[in-house]
Short mmCIF file of C-alpha atoms in Angstrom, two decimals:
data_model
loop_
_atom_site.label_atom_id
_atom_site.label_comp_id
_atom_site.label_asym_id
_atom_site.label_seq_id
_atom_site.Cartn_x
_atom_site.Cartn_y
_atom_site.Cartn_z
CA MET H 113 0.00 0.00 0.00
CA ARG H 114 2.76 2.35 1.00
CA GLN H 115 4.64 1.32 -2.14
CA ILE H 116 1.66 2.25 -4.32
CA ALA H 117 1.32 5.59 -2.59
CA ARG H 118 4.99 6.31 -3.10
CA GLU H 119 4.93 5.38 -6.78
CA LEU H 120 1.80 7.45 -7.26
CA ARG H 121 3.48 10.42 -5.61
CA GLN H 122 6.57 9.95 -7.75
CA SER H 123 4.71 9.77 -11.03
CA LEU H 124 2.56 12.73 -10.03
CA SER H 125 5.56 14.88 -9.18
CA GLY H 126 7.19 13.68 -12.40
CA SER H 127 4.23 14.86 -14.47
CA LEU H 128 4.13 18.15 -12.61
CA VAL H 129 7.80 18.73 -13.35
CA ARG H 130 7.18 17.93 -17.02
CA ILE H 131 4.22 20.31 -17.19
CA GLY H 132 6.36 22.99 -15.57
CA LYS H 133 9.16 22.47 -18.10
CA TYR H 134 6.63 22.57 -20.94
CA SER H 135 5.19 25.84 -19.64
CA LEU H 136 8.61 27.46 -19.35
CA PHE H 137 9.49 26.33 -22.86
CA VAL H 138 6.23 27.59 -24.34
CA GLY H 139 6.79 30.88 -22.52
CA ARG H 140 10.22 31.14 -24.13
CA LEU H 141 8.74 30.34 -27.56
CA LEU H 142 6.04 32.98 -27.24
CA SER H 143 8.50 35.60 -26.02
CA GLU H 144 10.76 34.91 -29.01
CA THR H 145 7.91 35.10 -31.51
CA PRO H 146 8.11 38.80 -32.53
CA ARG H 147 11.84 38.57 -33.24
CA ALA H 148 11.45 35.27 -35.11
CA LEU H 149 8.78 36.74 -37.37
CA LEU H 150 11.39 39.19 -38.63
CA ARG H 151 13.25 36.32 -40.26
CA PHE H 152 10.23 35.54 -42.33
CA ARG H 153 12.00 33.52 -44.99
CA LEU H 154 12.91 30.82 -42.45
CA VAL H 155 9.31 30.69 -41.26
CA VAL H 156 7.95 30.42 -44.80
CA GLU H 157 10.25 27.46 -45.43
CA GLN H 158 8.77 25.73 -42.40
CA VAL H 159 5.19 26.58 -43.35
CA TYR H 160 5.99 24.73 -46.57
CA ASN H 161 7.50 21.78 -44.70
CA ALA H 162 4.70 21.47 -42.17
CA GLY H 163 1.82 22.71 -44.30
CA ALA H 164 2.29 22.11 -48.00
CA LEU H 165 3.79 18.66 -47.50
CA SER H 166 0.78 17.67 -45.34
CA LEU H 167 -1.72 18.81 -47.96
CA VAL H 168 -2.34 15.47 -49.68
CA ILE H 169 -3.12 13.56 -46.50
CA ILE H 170 -5.30 16.43 -45.20
CA MET H 171 -7.27 16.70 -48.43
CA LEU H 172 -7.80 12.96 -48.78
CA SER H 173 -8.91 12.62 -45.17
CA GLY H 174 -11.16 15.65 -45.49
CA LEU H 175 -12.87 14.15 -48.52
CA PHE H 176 -13.56 10.81 -46.83
CA VAL H 177 -14.66 12.33 -43.53
CA GLY H 178 -17.04 14.59 -45.45
CA MET H 179 -18.41 11.67 -47.46
CA VAL H 180 -19.04 9.58 -44.34
CA LEU H 181 -20.66 12.60 -42.73
CA GLY H 182 -22.89 12.87 -45.82
CA LEU H 183 -23.98 9.23 -45.53
CA GLN H 184 -24.49 9.14 -41.77
CA GLY H 185 -26.07 12.58 -41.72
CA TYR H 186 -28.50 11.65 -44.47
CA ASP H 187 -29.45 8.41 -42.72
CA LEU H 188 -30.04 10.23 -39.42
CA LEU H 189 -31.87 13.26 -40.82
CA GLN H 190 -34.21 11.37 -43.12
CA ARG H 191 -35.60 9.57 -40.06
CA PHE H 192 -36.95 12.97 -39.02
CA GLY H 193 -37.82 13.90 -42.56
CA SER H 194 -35.39 16.77 -42.62
CA GLU H 195 -32.68 15.58 -45.00
CA GLU H 196 -32.51 19.06 -46.56
CA SER H 197 -30.69 20.14 -43.40
CA LEU H 198 -27.79 17.89 -44.38
CA GLY H 199 -25.77 20.87 -45.62
CA THR H 200 -26.11 22.68 -42.32
CA ALA H 201 -25.30 19.61 -40.25
CA ALA H 202 -22.23 18.72 -42.29
CA ALA H 203 -20.92 22.28 -42.42
CA LEU H 204 -21.35 22.91 -38.70
CA GLY H 205 -19.83 19.56 -37.78
CA LEU H 206 -16.85 20.13 -40.03
CA VAL H 207 -16.17 23.80 -39.41
CA LYS H 208 -16.61 23.74 -35.63
CA GLU H 209 -15.37 20.31 -34.70
CA LEU H 210 -14.09 17.76 -37.16
CA GLY H 211 -12.04 20.16 -39.26
CA PRO H 212 -9.82 21.49 -36.47
CA VAL H 213 -9.64 18.25 -34.45
CA VAL H 214 -8.98 15.73 -37.21
CA THR H 215 -6.54 18.12 -38.89
CA ALA H 216 -4.65 18.51 -35.61
CA LEU H 217 -4.51 14.73 -35.09
CA LEU H 218 -3.28 14.14 -38.64
CA PHE H 219 -0.85 17.03 -38.31
CA ALA H 220 0.63 15.53 -35.14
CA GLY H 221 1.13 12.26 -36.99
CA ARG H 222 2.66 13.73 -40.16
CA ALA H 223 4.34 17.05 -39.42
CA GLY H 224 4.76 16.70 -35.65
CA THR H 225 6.71 13.47 -35.87
CA ALA H 226 8.83 14.85 -38.72
CA LEU H 227 9.70 17.90 -36.61
CA ALA H 228 10.46 15.91 -33.48
CA SER H 229 12.70 13.40 -35.23
CA GLU H 230 14.47 16.12 -37.22
CA LEU H 231 15.31 18.11 -34.08
CA GLY H 232 16.18 14.95 -32.16
CA LEU H 233 18.59 13.86 -34.87
CA MET H 234 20.10 17.33 -35.00
CA ARG H 235 20.87 16.98 -31.32
CA ALA H 236 22.15 13.42 -31.71
CA THR H 237 24.53 14.47 -34.51
CA ASP H 238 25.84 17.47 -32.52
CA GLN H 239 24.30 19.98 -34.92
CA ILE H 240 22.59 21.73 -32.01
CA ALA H 241 25.88 21.86 -30.08
CA ALA H 242 27.62 23.14 -33.21
CA LEU H 243 25.10 25.99 -33.45
CA GLU H 244 25.75 26.80 -29.80
CA MET H 245 29.47 26.83 -30.53
CA MET H 246 28.97 29.16 -33.48
CA ALA H 247 27.24 31.51 -31.04
CA VAL H 248 23.92 30.93 -32.79
CA ASP H 249 21.00 30.38 -30.44
CA PRO H 250 19.45 27.08 -31.59
CA VAL H 251 16.06 28.03 -30.16
CA ARG H 252 16.03 31.18 -32.26
CA ARG H 253 17.51 29.72 -35.42
CA VAL H 254 16.07 26.22 -35.54
CA VAL H 255 13.20 25.82 -33.09
CA MET H 256 11.29 29.09 -33.57
CA PRO H 257 10.77 28.89 -37.35
CA ARG H 258 9.49 25.33 -37.00
CA PHE H 259 7.14 26.27 -34.18
CA LEU H 260 5.76 29.26 -36.09
CA GLY H 261 5.48 27.17 -39.25
CA SER H 262 3.12 24.85 -37.37
CA VAL H 263 1.13 27.70 -35.86
CA ILE H 264 0.58 29.26 -39.28
CA ALA H 265 0.00 26.02 -41.18
CA MET H 266 -2.59 24.51 -38.85
CA PRO H 267 -5.53 26.95 -39.40
CA LEU H 268 -4.88 26.91 -43.15
CA LEU H 269 -4.92 23.13 -43.25
CA ALA H 270 -8.06 22.99 -41.08
CA ALA H 271 -9.81 25.40 -43.47
CA ILE H 272 -8.88 23.26 -46.46
CA PHE H 273 -10.00 20.14 -44.60
CA SER H 274 -13.42 21.66 -43.86
CA MET H 275 -13.82 22.92 -47.41
CA ILE H 276 -13.05 19.55 -48.99
CA GLY H 277 -15.18 17.87 -46.31
CA ILE H 278 -18.21 19.96 -47.27
CA PHE H 279 -17.58 19.09 -50.88
CA GLY H 280 -17.48 15.39 -49.90
CA ALA H 281 -20.75 15.65 -47.97
CA GLN H 282 -22.32 17.36 -50.95
CA LEU H 283 -21.00 14.68 -53.25
CA VAL H 284 -22.71 11.91 -51.29
CA GLY H 285 -25.78 13.82 -50.06
CA VAL H 286 -26.71 15.63 -53.25
CA GLN H 287 -25.24 13.57 -56.08
CA LEU H 288 -25.77 10.12 -54.57
CA MET H 289 -28.69 10.37 -52.15
CA GLY H 290 -30.63 12.97 -54.03
CA VAL H 291 -30.91 15.81 -51.54
CA ASP H 292 -32.04 18.98 -53.30
CA PRO H 293 -28.90 21.02 -54.07
CA GLY H 294 -30.68 24.37 -53.60
CA GLN H 295 -31.88 23.33 -50.15
CA PHE H 296 -28.47 21.91 -49.28
CA TRP H 297 -26.59 25.14 -49.98
CA SER H 298 -29.20 27.71 -48.97
CA GLN H 299 -29.87 26.11 -45.58
CA MET H 300 -26.16 25.92 -44.96
CA LYS H 301 -25.72 29.56 -45.91
CA GLY H 302 -28.60 30.59 -43.69
CA ALA H 303 -27.62 28.63 -40.58
CA VAL H 304 -23.82 28.83 -40.44
CA GLU H 305 -22.72 32.11 -38.90
CA VAL H 306 -19.44 33.92 -38.73
CA ALA H 307 -19.21 33.01 -35.03
CA ASP H 308 -19.25 29.30 -35.96
CA VAL H 309 -16.41 29.76 -38.40
CA MET H 310 -14.49 31.78 -35.82
CA GLU H 311 -14.91 28.97 -33.30
CA GLY H 312 -13.18 26.64 -35.72
CA VAL H 313 -10.45 29.16 -36.50
CA ILE H 314 -9.70 29.79 -32.82
CA LYS H 315 -9.60 26.08 -32.12
CA SER H 316 -7.21 25.34 -34.95
CA CYS H 317 -4.93 28.22 -33.91
CA VAL H 318 -4.78 26.86 -30.35
CA PHE H 319 -4.14 23.35 -31.68
CA GLY H 320 -1.39 24.76 -33.88
CA VAL H 321 0.35 26.26 -30.87
CA ALA H 322 -0.11 23.04 -28.87
CA CYS H 323 1.02 20.58 -31.58
CA GLY H 324 3.93 22.79 -32.66
CA ALA H 325 5.15 23.34 -29.12
CA ILE H 326 4.90 19.66 -28.18
CA ALA H 327 6.75 18.53 -31.32
CA VAL H 328 9.64 21.00 -30.96
CA TYR H 329 9.86 20.45 -27.19
CA GLU H 330 10.07 16.67 -27.51
CA GLY H 331 12.51 16.85 -30.42
CA PHE H 332 14.73 19.52 -28.92
CA HIS H 333 14.95 17.71 -25.58
CA ALA H 334 15.27 14.20 -27.02
CA ILE H 335 17.93 11.94 -25.55
CA PRO H 336 20.61 11.91 -28.27
CA THR H 337 20.41 8.22 -29.14
CA ALA H 338 18.42 6.22 -31.70
CA GLU H 339 16.12 5.03 -28.94
CA GLY H 340 15.75 8.53 -27.49
CA VAL H 341 14.74 10.02 -30.83
CA GLY H 342 12.25 7.20 -31.39
CA ARG H 343 10.74 7.78 -27.99
CA ALA H 344 10.50 11.52 -28.58
CA THR H 345 8.63 10.88 -31.82
CA THR H 346 6.16 8.54 -30.15
CA ARG H 347 5.62 10.93 -27.26
CA THR H 348 4.92 13.72 -29.72
CA VAL H 349 1.99 11.85 -31.27
CA VAL H 350 0.59 10.55 -28.00
CA THR H 351 0.87 13.82 -26.07
CA SER H 352 -0.40 15.91 -28.99
CA SER H 353 -3.45 13.70 -29.50
CA VAL H 354 -4.45 13.71 -25.85
CA VAL H 355 -3.81 17.45 -25.46
CA VAL H 356 -5.79 18.26 -28.62
CA LEU H 357 -8.82 16.29 -27.47
CA LEU H 358 -8.62 17.78 -23.98
CA LEU H 359 -8.27 21.31 -25.29
CA ASP H 360 -11.11 20.66 -27.73
CA TYR H 361 -13.50 19.86 -24.92
CA MET H 362 -12.39 22.88 -22.90
CA LEU H 363 -12.65 25.28 -25.83
CA THR H 364 -16.05 23.93 -26.88
CA ALA H 365 -17.35 24.29 -23.33
CA VAL H 366 -16.14 27.89 -23.18
CA MET H 367 -17.33 28.97 -26.63
CA LEU H 368 -20.74 27.27 -26.91
CA MET R 68 56.94 14.20 -14.16
CA GLN R 69 56.88 17.85 -14.93
CA SER R 70 54.12 19.75 -13.18
CA GLU R 71 52.68 22.96 -14.50
CA THR R 72 51.14 24.95 -11.68
CA SER R 73 52.92 28.27 -12.02
CA PRO R 74 50.78 30.70 -14.00
CA ALA R 75 52.23 30.67 -17.48
CA VAL R 76 52.57 34.17 -18.86
CA GLY R 77 51.16 33.42 -22.26
CA SER R 78 48.33 31.11 -21.25
CA LEU R 79 45.08 31.78 -23.01
CA VAL R 80 43.00 29.08 -21.35
CA ARG R 81 43.46 28.13 -17.72
CA LEU R 82 41.75 25.45 -15.69
CA ARG R 83 42.39 25.45 -11.94
CA GLY R 84 41.18 22.83 -9.47
CA VAL R 85 38.25 21.90 -11.68
CA ARG R 86 35.79 19.35 -10.32
CA TYR R 87 33.06 18.03 -12.57
CA VAL R 88 30.60 15.33 -11.57
CA ILE R 89 28.23 13.46 -13.85
CA GLY R 90 25.81 10.82 -12.63
CA GLY R 91 27.47 10.73 -9.19
CA ARG R 92 30.90 9.96 -10.72
CA ALA R 93 33.62 12.61 -10.55
CA ILE R 94 35.05 12.96 -14.08
CA PHE R 95 37.51 15.58 -12.91
CA ASP R 96 38.70 16.31 -9.42
CA GLY R 97 41.38 18.96 -9.15
CA LEU R 98 42.18 19.35 -12.84
CA ASP R 99 44.83 21.97 -13.71
CA VAL R 100 45.55 22.75 -17.34
CA ASP R 101 47.21 25.69 -19.12
CA ILE R 102 46.82 26.24 -22.85
CA ARG R 103 49.52 28.59 -24.09
CA ARG R 104 48.85 31.22 -26.68
CA GLY R 105 50.01 30.39 -30.19
CA GLU R 106 50.73 26.73 -29.50
CA VAL R 107 49.12 23.47 -30.48
CA THR R 108 48.24 21.76 -27.22
CA ALA R 109 47.19 18.14 -27.21
CA VAL R 110 45.00 16.59 -24.56
CA MET R 111 45.41 12.82 -24.48
CA GLY R 112 44.11 10.06 -22.33
CA PRO R 113 42.28 6.74 -22.41
CA SER R 114 38.62 6.74 -23.50
CA GLY R 115 36.26 7.87 -20.79
CA THR R 116 38.73 10.16 -19.03
CA GLY R 117 36.65 13.19 -19.93
CA LYS R 118 38.72 14.74 -22.71
CA THR R 119 35.63 15.88 -24.57
CA THR R 120 34.09 17.04 -21.30
CA MET R 121 37.12 19.29 -20.81
CA LEU R 122 36.38 20.94 -24.17
CA ARG R 123 32.78 21.40 -23.15
CA LEU R 124 33.93 23.09 -19.95
CA ILE R 125 36.22 25.46 -21.88
CA THR R 126 33.46 26.37 -24.34
CA GLY R 127 30.84 26.79 -21.63
CA LEU R 128 28.60 24.01 -22.95
CA VAL R 129 28.75 22.60 -19.39
CA THR R 130 29.84 24.22 -16.13
CA ALA R 131 32.16 22.90 -13.46
CA GLU R 132 30.96 22.16 -9.96
CA ARG R 133 34.08 23.68 -8.45
CA GLY R 134 37.23 25.42 -9.66
CA GLU R 135 38.03 28.00 -12.30
CA VAL R 136 37.80 27.84 -16.08
CA LEU R 137 39.38 31.00 -17.47
CA VAL R 138 39.48 31.89 -21.17
CA ASP R 139 41.55 35.00 -21.82
CA GLY R 140 41.02 35.99 -18.18
CA GLU R 141 37.23 35.54 -18.22
CA GLU R 142 35.56 32.98 -15.96
CA VAL R 143 33.39 31.03 -18.40
CA SER R 144 30.80 29.79 -15.91
CA ARG R 145 29.99 33.33 -14.75
CA LEU R 146 29.23 34.66 -18.23
CA GLY R 147 25.64 35.33 -19.24
CA ARG R 148 24.29 34.06 -22.52
CA SER R 149 25.26 37.08 -24.61
CA ASP R 150 28.76 37.31 -23.11
CA LEU R 151 29.23 33.60 -23.62
CA TYR R 152 28.19 33.94 -27.27
CA ARG R 153 30.61 36.86 -27.65
CA LEU R 154 33.39 34.66 -26.30
CA ARG R 155 32.38 31.73 -28.51
CA ARG R 156 32.68 33.90 -31.58
CA ARG R 157 36.39 33.97 -30.84
CA MET R 158 36.48 30.16 -30.83
CA GLY R 159 36.05 27.61 -33.55
CA MET R 160 35.26 24.01 -32.77
CA LEU R 161 35.59 20.92 -34.88
CA PHE R 162 33.22 18.23 -33.65
CA GLN R 163 34.06 14.56 -33.79
CA ASN R 164 31.58 13.88 -36.59
CA GLY R 165 31.80 17.29 -38.24
CA ALA R 166 28.27 18.27 -37.16
CA LEU R 167 27.53 19.95 -40.48
CA LEU R 168 23.98 21.18 -40.96
CA THR R 169 22.59 18.41 -43.13
CA ASP R 170 20.05 20.49 -45.01
CA LEU R 171 22.62 22.99 -46.30
CA SER R 172 25.23 22.56 -49.03
CA VAL R 173 28.96 22.67 -48.30
CA TYR R 174 29.11 26.29 -49.42
CA GLU R 175 26.11 27.29 -47.28
CA ASN R 176 27.52 25.46 -44.26
CA VAL R 177 30.75 27.43 -44.43
CA ALA R 178 28.87 30.66 -45.10
CA PHE R 179 26.47 30.00 -42.23
CA PRO R 180 28.37 31.83 -39.42
CA LEU R 181 28.94 34.82 -41.70
CA ARG R 182 25.27 35.03 -42.60
CA GLU R 183 24.23 34.73 -38.94
CA HIS R 184 26.70 37.20 -37.48
CA THR R 185 27.41 39.73 -40.20
CA ARG R 186 25.44 41.70 -42.73
CA LEU R 187 28.00 41.21 -45.47
CA PRO R 188 26.65 41.16 -49.01
CA GLU R 189 26.97 37.98 -51.05
CA ARG R 190 29.79 39.45 -53.17
CA LEU R 191 31.96 39.65 -50.02
CA ILE R 192 30.79 36.38 -48.48
CA ARG R 193 31.65 34.37 -51.59
CA PRO R 194 35.40 35.13 -51.71
CA ILE R 195 35.74 34.49 -47.95
CA VAL R 196 33.99 31.13 -48.17
CA LEU R 197 35.93 30.08 -51.26
CA ALA R 198 39.21 31.05 -49.57
CA LYS R 199 38.42 28.91 -46.52
CA LEU R 200 37.31 25.99 -48.68
CA HIS R 201 40.49 26.40 -50.72
CA ALA R 202 42.53 26.27 -47.50
CA VAL R 203 41.12 22.81 -46.74
CA GLY R 204 41.35 21.75 -50.38
CA LEU R 205 37.62 21.44 -51.03
CA ARG R 206 36.83 24.48 -53.17
CA GLY R 207 35.59 22.06 -55.83
CA ALA R 208 33.05 20.49 -53.45
CA GLU R 209 31.11 23.66 -52.70
CA SER R 210 27.82 22.48 -54.17
CA LEU R 211 27.78 19.02 -52.56
CA LEU R 212 25.50 18.14 -49.65
CA PRO R 213 26.98 16.82 -46.37
CA ALA R 214 25.49 13.37 -47.10
CA GLU R 215 27.59 13.18 -50.29
CA LEU R 216 30.90 13.71 -48.46
CA SER R 217 33.25 11.09 -47.06
CA GLY R 218 34.12 11.24 -43.35
CA GLY R 219 37.42 12.98 -43.97
CA MET R 220 35.90 15.50 -46.37
CA GLY R 221 33.09 16.28 -43.95
CA ARG R 222 35.61 17.01 -41.25
CA ARG R 223 37.57 19.31 -43.55
CA VAL R 224 34.41 21.22 -44.45
CA ALA R 225 33.66 21.54 -40.75
CA LEU R 226 37.19 22.86 -40.32
CA ALA R 227 36.60 25.48 -43.01
CA ARG R 228 33.41 26.48 -41.20
CA ALA R 229 35.26 26.65 -37.88
CA ILE R 230 37.81 29.13 -39.26
CA VAL R 231 35.46 31.25 -41.36
CA MET R 232 34.99 33.83 -38.59
CA ASP R 233 38.77 33.98 -38.05
CA PRO R 234 38.76 32.67 -34.47
CA GLU R 235 41.63 32.97 -32.00
CA ILE R 236 41.15 29.53 -30.52
CA LEU R 237 40.51 26.42 -32.56
CA ILE R 238 39.34 23.32 -30.76
CA TYR R 239 39.48 19.85 -32.29
CA ASP R 240 37.51 17.01 -30.72
CA GLU R 241 39.06 13.70 -31.81
CA PRO R 242 39.95 14.93 -35.32
CA PHE R 243 41.67 11.67 -36.35
CA VAL R 244 39.00 9.12 -35.44
CA GLY R 245 37.91 6.91 -38.31
CA LEU R 246 40.08 8.52 -40.97
CA ASP R 247 42.13 6.65 -43.55
CA PRO R 248 45.91 7.29 -43.47
CA ILE R 249 45.79 9.85 -46.30
CA SER R 250 42.97 11.92 -44.76
CA MET R 251 44.74 11.60 -41.43
CA GLY R 252 47.90 13.08 -42.92
CA VAL R 253 45.89 15.90 -44.48
CA VAL R 254 44.22 16.76 -41.18
CA VAL R 255 47.54 16.64 -39.29
CA ARG R 256 49.08 19.03 -41.80
CA LEU R 257 46.06 21.33 -41.70
CA ILE R 258 46.10 21.61 -37.91
CA ARG R 259 49.74 22.68 -37.92
CA GLU R 260 49.45 24.98 -40.96
CA LEU R 261 46.31 26.73 -39.82
CA ASN R 262 47.74 27.26 -36.36
CA ASP R 263 50.92 28.85 -37.69
CA THR R 264 49.59 30.82 -40.66
CA LEU R 265 46.49 32.20 -38.92
CA GLY R 266 48.25 32.73 -35.58
CA LEU R 267 45.78 30.56 -33.70
CA THR R 268 45.88 28.74 -30.42
CA SER R 269 44.83 25.13 -30.98
CA ILE R 270 43.56 22.50 -28.59
CA VAL R 271 43.50 18.95 -29.94
CA VAL R 272 41.80 16.19 -28.04
CA SER R 273 42.92 12.79 -29.23
CA HIS R 274 44.39 9.47 -28.25
CA ASP R 275 46.35 8.95 -31.43
CA VAL R 276 49.85 9.13 -29.98
CA HIS R 277 51.75 9.23 -33.29
CA GLU R 278 49.64 11.96 -34.88
CA ILE R 279 49.88 14.03 -31.72
CA ALA R 280 53.64 13.64 -31.70
CA ALA R 281 53.71 15.03 -35.23
CA VAL R 282 51.57 18.06 -34.55
CA ALA R 283 51.60 19.16 -30.90
CA ASP R 284 53.92 21.57 -29.12
CA ARG R 285 52.77 20.35 -25.72
CA ALA R 286 50.65 17.49 -24.53
CA TYR R 287 48.67 16.74 -21.41
CA LEU R 288 47.99 13.17 -20.43
CA LEU R 289 44.81 12.80 -18.39
CA SER R 290 43.90 9.81 -16.30
CA GLY R 291 41.56 9.33 -13.37
CA GLY R 292 40.30 12.91 -13.54
CA LYS R 293 43.75 14.47 -13.20
CA VAL R 294 46.73 15.44 -15.29
CA VAL R 295 49.26 12.65 -14.88
CA ALA R 296 51.92 14.06 -17.17
CA THR R 297 52.65 17.08 -19.29
CA GLY R 298 55.40 18.18 -21.63
CA SER R 299 56.37 18.00 -25.28
CA PRO R 300 55.45 14.68 -26.94
CA SER R 301 59.09 13.56 -26.92
CA GLU R 302 59.41 14.40 -23.22
CA LEU R 303 56.31 12.34 -22.50
CA ASN R 304 57.75 9.42 -24.42
CA ALA R 305 60.88 9.54 -22.30
CA LEU R 306 59.04 9.65 -18.96
CA ASP R 307 59.47 6.65 -16.74
CA SER R 308 55.99 6.39 -15.26
CA ALA R 309 53.86 3.26 -15.56
CA GLU R 310 50.74 5.23 -16.51
CA VAL R 311 52.49 7.22 -19.21
CA ARG R 312 54.31 4.22 -20.60
CA GLN R 313 51.14 2.16 -20.81
CA PHE R 314 49.40 4.88 -22.77
CA MET R 315 52.23 5.97 -25.03
CA GLN R 316 53.18 2.40 -25.93
CA GLY R 317 49.65 1.03 -26.05
CA LEU R 318 50.10 -1.76 -23.49
CA PRO R 319 46.84 -3.65 -22.89
CA ASP R 320 47.25 -4.00 -19.14
CA GLY R 321 48.79 -1.75 -16.52
CA PRO R 322 47.56 1.02 -14.23
CA VAL R 323 44.51 1.14 -16.51
CA PRO R 324 43.36 -2.47 -16.10
CA PHE R 325 42.23 -4.61 -19.02
CA HIS R 326 39.24 -5.83 -17.01
CA TYR R 327 36.34 -3.71 -15.95
CA PRO R 328 35.95 -4.20 -12.16
CA ALA R 329 34.22 -7.55 -11.63
CA PRO R 330 33.84 -10.20 -8.92
CA ASP R 331 36.23 -13.16 -8.92
CA TYR R 332 35.79 -15.12 -12.18
CA ALA R 333 36.03 -18.63 -10.72
CA ALA R 334 33.71 -17.81 -7.86
CA GLN R 335 31.19 -16.36 -10.32
CA LEU R 336 31.34 -19.42 -12.60
CA PHE R 337 31.27 -22.23 -10.04
CA GLY R 338 29.85 -21.03 -6.81
CA ALA R 339 28.13 -18.20 -5.11
CA ARG R 340 24.82 -18.40 -6.91
CA ARG R 341 22.53 -15.91 -5.27
#
């Protein structure tokens, strides 16, 4: 019993220490942001790495999620005889919820792991130490552009995801199931408000900060061995996913 | 054994009574080292004696628990980040594996410190970079990526990068490891030439006794966290100390035992099963 209590206390204090380190690191990242934005070319490169290279997977997933939403939504709504509302249901679901969340989860898997392993390998091959020795702050030169790249790429990717998703829902609902296209679009236009879109934008911005910070933190602090880099990559996906879902609930509760 | 405790007039780097502990084990305890200005100083010792750690102490990548680490009169551990960076700009370091930035070409790697620290236009950067690449014999490799270089070439590019800001101190961490005899000869010659033509102070960490003998003005032999011998390579060779002889002649057993500490072999094989 005492053993369990001790282990519980240890793991709790361990997590608290980790949360504290995370907070300090995120604080450092945010404080460096204005200066890092001045070196815009480096940031643009990373927006390309994190964003443009994730486009295919985001678009494909968006299409299929939208199509499933079209099928399930149609099946559900026609039970109440209101299948014309399919456009509204799909758009709200995608813009407010599925777009930001699924994009963030996919982003953690594609771009987050790439970032973490890249930084981890840079540490393992002494590139980070070499930067230090050249009197170049690695956080400023290497970490910041990657973090900002994620923060900028995430809302853009989420927007594309939602757009393609709505197209997918339309494809199934209108073309396949025969929902009236006029009803589909006009109801959507009438019901979806700017506030709904903003909810999605805010969420994806917050997820961008979270996923970016977790990936660069884990990579930058990886133990410089093959195993350490592997573990950092895994932790990036696991932590990002849990944090995104947790934040999603909190943000939804606040903004509804 | 010749001890070096009197403050040398021309010493650029000075370590006094340095204690450094990692994982509960004292790597150094009472380490005294003087690196004289303008000389090539070698730091030798068996693996695991903390030679690389000493470099990290001098460059401020780690800080000592006790004792002084002075570089040109400045205590490294007391410097803030910006002062430390100012000091590091006067140093160049060659890492064991080169540590080139893998996403940049050879040319961009060498130009990197210039682009980060100066606002020179490209028409001035180019001749500087080409001159440094020429000095290491790799002007023709400027457009290659680090992955396309052999180990020896990578190290020479890293050397060009280390000297591009015209440092006063050049630090080599195991520059001879894993090189073929030709590359080894090239690196040995470069260390000596660069030191003399650019008026540098060089610190070479290595355990390659013959290469060190060819290049160093002075050598320190570390063992058990202390300096066990110091002098010119030929003086070290002539010393009649078991530790020095074992190292310089490469004897498998001696003060540094062949076996890692272990319980009695026979007892472990036949008895005492816990």
